[in-house]
Amino acid sequence: MVIEQRITAIEAQEKRGNRRSIFLNGEFALGVDEAVIADLGLHIGQQISETELQEIVRAELIAKAKERALTLLDYRQRSKAEITRRLTLAGFAGDIIEEVMARLKSLGLVDDAQFSKSWVDHRLTGKPMGKTRIRWELRQKGVPVEIAEEALSGVDADVEYQSAMEAARRRWEKDNNPDQYVKRRKLSSYLSRQGFPWETISKVTNELAGEIDDD
C-alpha cells in the first residue's frame, strides 16, 4: 500500500536563514533553499508524490549548483568551461550543470564571447601579453577556438606593439646591467614568453636600445 505523503511543516533553519526544513507526515524529509519553496509553490497540507519529491530534490541541487557558480563569478568573470569544470569537481551531475549553465546564460552571466573580449583587453593593458600567449590562455580556459579568434581579431600589429613596448620599457629601465647584449637578450626572452612575435620583439628592443645610444 502506498502511504500518502503530505507536507506537514515548513520551518526556517536556525543557523541558515535562507534554508527551509520540509517535514512530511510529521517527520523531517529534507532541507531546501527558500527559493525552491517559492519556485515550486510548496505549502503546508500539499500532497507530495514520489515523483514530485524527486523534483524537489532536483530543484534543490540546481539551487546549490547555481549558488556555487555565482560565488565563482563573484571573484571574476569566467568561461562556461571553467564553471562547468568546477561544478563537476564539486560532484554535481551533468544534467544539473547543464540546467544551471542555461540559466546563467539567459541572465547574461556566462558569455564566452564577452569573457574572451574582456580577457584580451585585460591582457593587453593590465598585464601586457602577445596574441600567442593570450590565445593559449583562452584555450586553457576552455573557450572554443572560433570565439577566441574572434576576440583576438581586433588585435593588430600596432596594438600588439604598444602592448609589448609597455611591458618592455618597465623591465628595460629596471635592468641596470651595463652589458647591452645581455640586457637585450634577457628582454627578448621575456617578451617571447609573454607571447609576442619576433618581429615585434625585435622592433621594441631595437628602439629601447636606440634610446640609450641617442643619450
XYZ file of C-alpha atoms in Angstrom:
215
model
C 0.000 0.000 0.000
C 1.294 3.425 -0.983
C 1.458 5.768 2.001
C 0.197 9.245 1.226
C 2.787 11.935 1.901
C 1.815 15.438 2.851
C 3.818 18.477 3.815
C 3.039 18.959 7.484
C 5.527 21.754 8.200
C 7.966 24.099 6.505
C 10.316 25.631 9.035
C 13.168 28.120 8.791
C 16.522 26.687 9.818
C 18.069 28.480 12.793
C 21.635 28.786 11.540
C 20.868 29.359 7.867
C 18.194 31.950 7.307
C 17.686 31.199 3.622
C 17.170 27.469 4.249
C 13.895 25.709 4.993
C 13.231 22.282 6.510
C 10.398 20.325 4.922
C 8.518 17.807 7.052
C 6.439 15.039 5.502
C 3.862 13.318 7.692
C 5.431 14.906 10.752
C 8.983 13.818 10.031
C 11.913 15.795 8.626
C 12.349 14.938 4.951
C 14.916 17.364 3.531
C 16.305 20.874 3.681
C 15.987 23.227 0.704
C 16.703 26.804 -0.257
C 13.816 29.202 0.324
C 13.820 29.936 -3.418
C 12.899 26.300 -4.079
C 9.861 26.666 -1.858
C 8.761 29.758 -3.776
C 9.563 28.423 -7.247
C 7.668 25.176 -6.737
C 4.870 26.750 -4.723
C 5.279 24.291 -1.875
C 2.890 24.722 1.052
C 1.695 23.015 4.192
C -1.001 20.451 3.503
C 0.208 19.760 -0.024
C 0.219 16.112 -1.053
C 3.568 15.028 -2.453
C 4.047 12.077 -4.767
C 7.376 10.281 -5.102
C 7.870 11.950 -8.494
C 7.208 15.380 -7.001
C 9.624 14.632 -4.167
C 12.339 13.877 -6.719
C 11.529 17.161 -8.460
C 12.075 18.975 -5.172
C 15.409 17.201 -4.682
C 16.472 18.125 -8.221
C 15.412 21.751 -7.761
C 17.500 21.905 -4.581
C 20.551 20.517 -6.381
C 20.116 23.126 -9.105
C 19.864 25.857 -6.466
C 23.070 24.638 -4.791
C 24.947 24.418 -8.070
C 23.775 27.870 -9.098
C 24.855 29.334 -5.763
C 28.306 27.805 -6.164
C 28.574 29.143 -9.708
C 27.573 32.638 -8.600
C 30.202 32.508 -5.865
C 32.828 31.727 -8.506
C 31.586 34.628 -10.619
C 31.839 36.980 -7.634
C 35.633 36.671 -7.837
C 35.902 37.265 -11.582
C 34.216 36.627 -14.897
C 34.666 33.028 -16.039
C 34.213 30.935 -19.148
C 31.485 28.332 -19.460
C 34.070 25.541 -19.376
C 35.666 26.879 -16.194
C 32.385 26.881 -14.288
C 31.375 23.508 -15.715
C 34.695 22.034 -14.617
C 34.379 23.408 -11.088
C 30.795 22.178 -10.693
C 31.778 18.749 -11.979
C 34.591 18.570 -9.413
C 32.062 19.545 -6.752
C 30.091 16.407 -7.614
C 27.096 17.813 -9.486
C 25.588 15.634 -12.216
C 25.782 16.617 -15.865
C 22.071 17.380 -16.268
C 22.146 19.656 -13.206
C 25.144 21.535 -14.563
C 23.538 21.934 -17.982
C 20.428 23.409 -16.409
C 22.454 25.842 -14.307
C 24.582 26.922 -17.248
C 21.466 27.549 -19.336
C 20.025 29.735 -16.599
C 23.243 31.694 -16.134
C 23.498 32.219 -19.887
C 19.922 33.508 -20.055
C 20.822 36.030 -17.343
C 23.883 37.147 -19.286
C 26.202 35.959 -16.505
C 28.036 33.414 -18.643
C 29.041 34.519 -22.132
C 32.235 33.140 -23.646
C 32.383 35.889 -26.270
C 32.188 38.657 -23.682
C 34.544 36.790 -21.357
C 37.117 36.428 -24.143
C 36.896 40.078 -25.126
C 37.396 41.175 -21.515
C 40.284 38.750 -21.089
C 42.031 40.073 -24.211
C 41.548 43.698 -23.130
C 42.950 42.950 -19.681
C 45.965 41.093 -21.026
C 46.820 43.884 -23.436
C 46.731 46.550 -20.736
C 46.772 45.261 -17.172
C 49.394 42.580 -17.786
C 50.682 43.064 -21.347
C 50.878 39.882 -23.391
C 51.044 38.955 -27.044
C 48.351 37.195 -29.054
C 50.088 33.826 -28.868
C 50.087 33.801 -25.059
C 46.533 35.159 -24.826
C 45.301 32.552 -27.306
C 46.893 29.812 -25.218
C 45.284 31.128 -22.029
C 41.836 31.243 -23.603
C 42.211 27.668 -24.801
C 43.267 26.651 -21.280
C 40.037 28.154 -20.040
C 38.025 26.078 -22.480
C 36.971 28.866 -24.814
C 36.094 27.476 -28.275
C 38.662 28.292 -30.973
C 36.300 30.378 -33.096
C 35.266 32.532 -30.133
C 38.870 33.042 -29.042
C 39.909 34.040 -32.563
C 37.033 36.494 -32.834
C 38.135 38.159 -29.586
C 41.708 38.371 -30.885
C 40.740 39.635 -34.332
C 40.916 43.276 -33.212
C 44.495 42.950 -32.013
C 46.572 44.157 -34.955
C 50.338 44.622 -35.157
C 50.181 48.197 -33.847
C 48.138 47.208 -30.800
C 50.478 44.321 -30.057
C 53.499 46.597 -30.477
C 52.125 49.132 -27.976
C 51.401 46.337 -25.510
C 54.899 44.907 -25.935
C 56.521 48.325 -25.531
C 54.587 48.951 -22.322
C 55.746 45.634 -20.881
C 59.319 46.013 -22.149
C 60.028 49.569 -21.056
C 59.430 48.834 -17.375
C 61.812 45.873 -17.382
C 64.394 47.666 -19.521
C 64.554 50.645 -17.187
C 64.860 48.441 -14.104
C 67.683 46.364 -15.571
C 70.969 48.057 -14.646
C 73.187 45.531 -16.416
C 75.825 47.555 -18.327
C 76.162 44.820 -20.948
C 73.625 45.846 -23.594
C 73.856 42.485 -25.342
C 72.867 40.613 -22.181
C 70.203 43.177 -21.414
C 68.623 42.834 -24.855
C 68.794 39.056 -24.720
C 67.001 38.943 -21.355
C 64.326 41.330 -22.568
C 63.798 39.373 -25.779
C 63.430 36.158 -23.814
C 60.860 37.764 -21.516
C 58.786 39.168 -24.389
C 58.883 35.799 -26.120
C 57.488 34.105 -23.005
C 54.732 36.710 -22.986
C 53.673 35.574 -26.433
C 54.872 38.439 -28.625
C 56.044 37.651 -32.171
C 59.710 38.000 -33.093
C 59.080 40.955 -35.402
C 57.543 42.916 -32.540
C 60.252 41.855 -30.079
C 62.984 42.942 -32.457
C 61.359 46.310 -33.095
C 60.836 47.007 -29.391
C 64.323 46.009 -28.254
C 65.954 47.955 -31.095
C 64.007 51.088 -30.199
C 64.785 50.842 -26.499
C 68.453 50.230 -27.189
C 68.400 53.131 -29.645
C 67.154 55.459 -26.932
C 70.212 54.600 -24.876
C 72.519 55.162 -27.832
C 70.937 58.548 -28.506
C 71.582 59.564 -24.909
